[in-house]
Amino acid sequence: MRKTTRRALIATAVVAATAALTLTGCAKGGGTGGTGTSGGQLVMWTHNAGNKAELGAIEKIVADFNASQSKYKVKVQAFPQDSYNQSVTAAAASKKLPCILDIDGPNVPNWAWAGYLAPLTGMDSTLSKFLPSTVGKYDGKTYSYGFYDVALTMMSRTSTLKEAGIRIPTIDQPWTKSEFQDALDKLKASGKFAYPADFATGLTGEWWPYAYSPLLQSAGGDLIDRDGYKTADGVLNGPDAIAWAKWFRGLVTNGDISAKSGSDPVADFVNGKTGILYDGGWAAEQVRAQFKDDALFLPSVDLGRGPKIGGASWQWGVSKTCSDQAGAAAYMKFAAADKYVAQVAKATGTIPTTEAAAAMVPGYGPGGDNAIFREFSKKFAEVRPVTPGYPFIATTFTKAAQDIINGADPKSTLDQAVKDIDANQKSNNYFK
């Protein structure tokens, strides 16, 4: 995946907090005052102003749609990523949303609840072929779909693991918690690395819940009880969660990872500073360029409940205030074709969401170099909590995890996070 996509992921928690309308006491932004049209055109907004490859792929879909019929015309307006979500929330407040817009996957429940989005209808058959993590749902309705997903992976080298006497894990037999610790101990004993592993702890924002809550879930905890989304008590501060927090902090205490790694963990890995890198499949191109056939892309560690990785990336939806719902729906159905899924996934270097599209993208077909990432996503992806309160949950978890890795008491820190999350859910009447 290109760095612009990584930046999109990292920025989510900050801008999502804005998208949450500060959550407490916010009013839904529905109504019919907006149009999303301009001079007979369907206006589309995207965050891709700084990403020429992805923007170009989207513009090609729009051009094909516009040429395919004469009734509707879509007009693309691209925004800088850093200001995109603020632009959306401001437009929603004044009921001037565009007809079609992209949304970061974890924000879909919040934007649907706030009245920004209209449900997508008549697409069940098409979307049943998409990876589940790429279809945005809330309260029993579908609101968005994405052309791609991304996958977390443990990266290393065949030569590194063999020289240290470490078993190479597979999808069916990932490293257990004890095996992973044994691998770290052996790499440390080799004296070849500044740290045995790099968990990219120097990154910020949404990276923290995206990367580290799956490890919490693998250990048996979670960010909130998904049965009703009313409380985090018992799942974010229960025995399994506390054990995860102690393990996470222990990686730093033992000298296995840095509490704050460098700003470019991929560069550090390819330059030999670390033996294992926990990062995204977007690094594959750079890692393969350096290590060729020696490069390994491995499943995440199993901390007790099987490996877990984050799911959901940028997706597309229709605004509730669009005055031409039929036109917007026509575009959404047109754009969901396999060839367009392949087109966008190829441009971004990401996982195509359908099997047919994967066969069209070099490396993602059966036996391809990148097919492993689609397998990880299919088997291990866990979407972030499907609640409008997610933006608050994300920032609360991020602060707690950062405090813990820097030495805060795990139990008291997680207890406070639970109190904060529960208070926010309750103050919003559990987003009913």
PDB file of C-alpha atoms in Angstrom, residues 130 137 217 242 407:
ATOM      1  CA  PHE A 130     -17.108  -8.585  -1.268  1.00  0.00           C
ATOM      2  CA  LYS A 137     -23.126  -1.888   8.012  1.00  0.00           C
ATOM      3  CA  GLN A 217      -8.942  -9.477  20.860  1.00  0.00           C
ATOM      4  CA  ILE A 242      -5.167  -7.106  31.801  1.00  0.00           C
ATOM      5  CA  GLY A 407       4.667   2.204  32.364  1.00  0.00           C
TER       6      GLY A 407
END
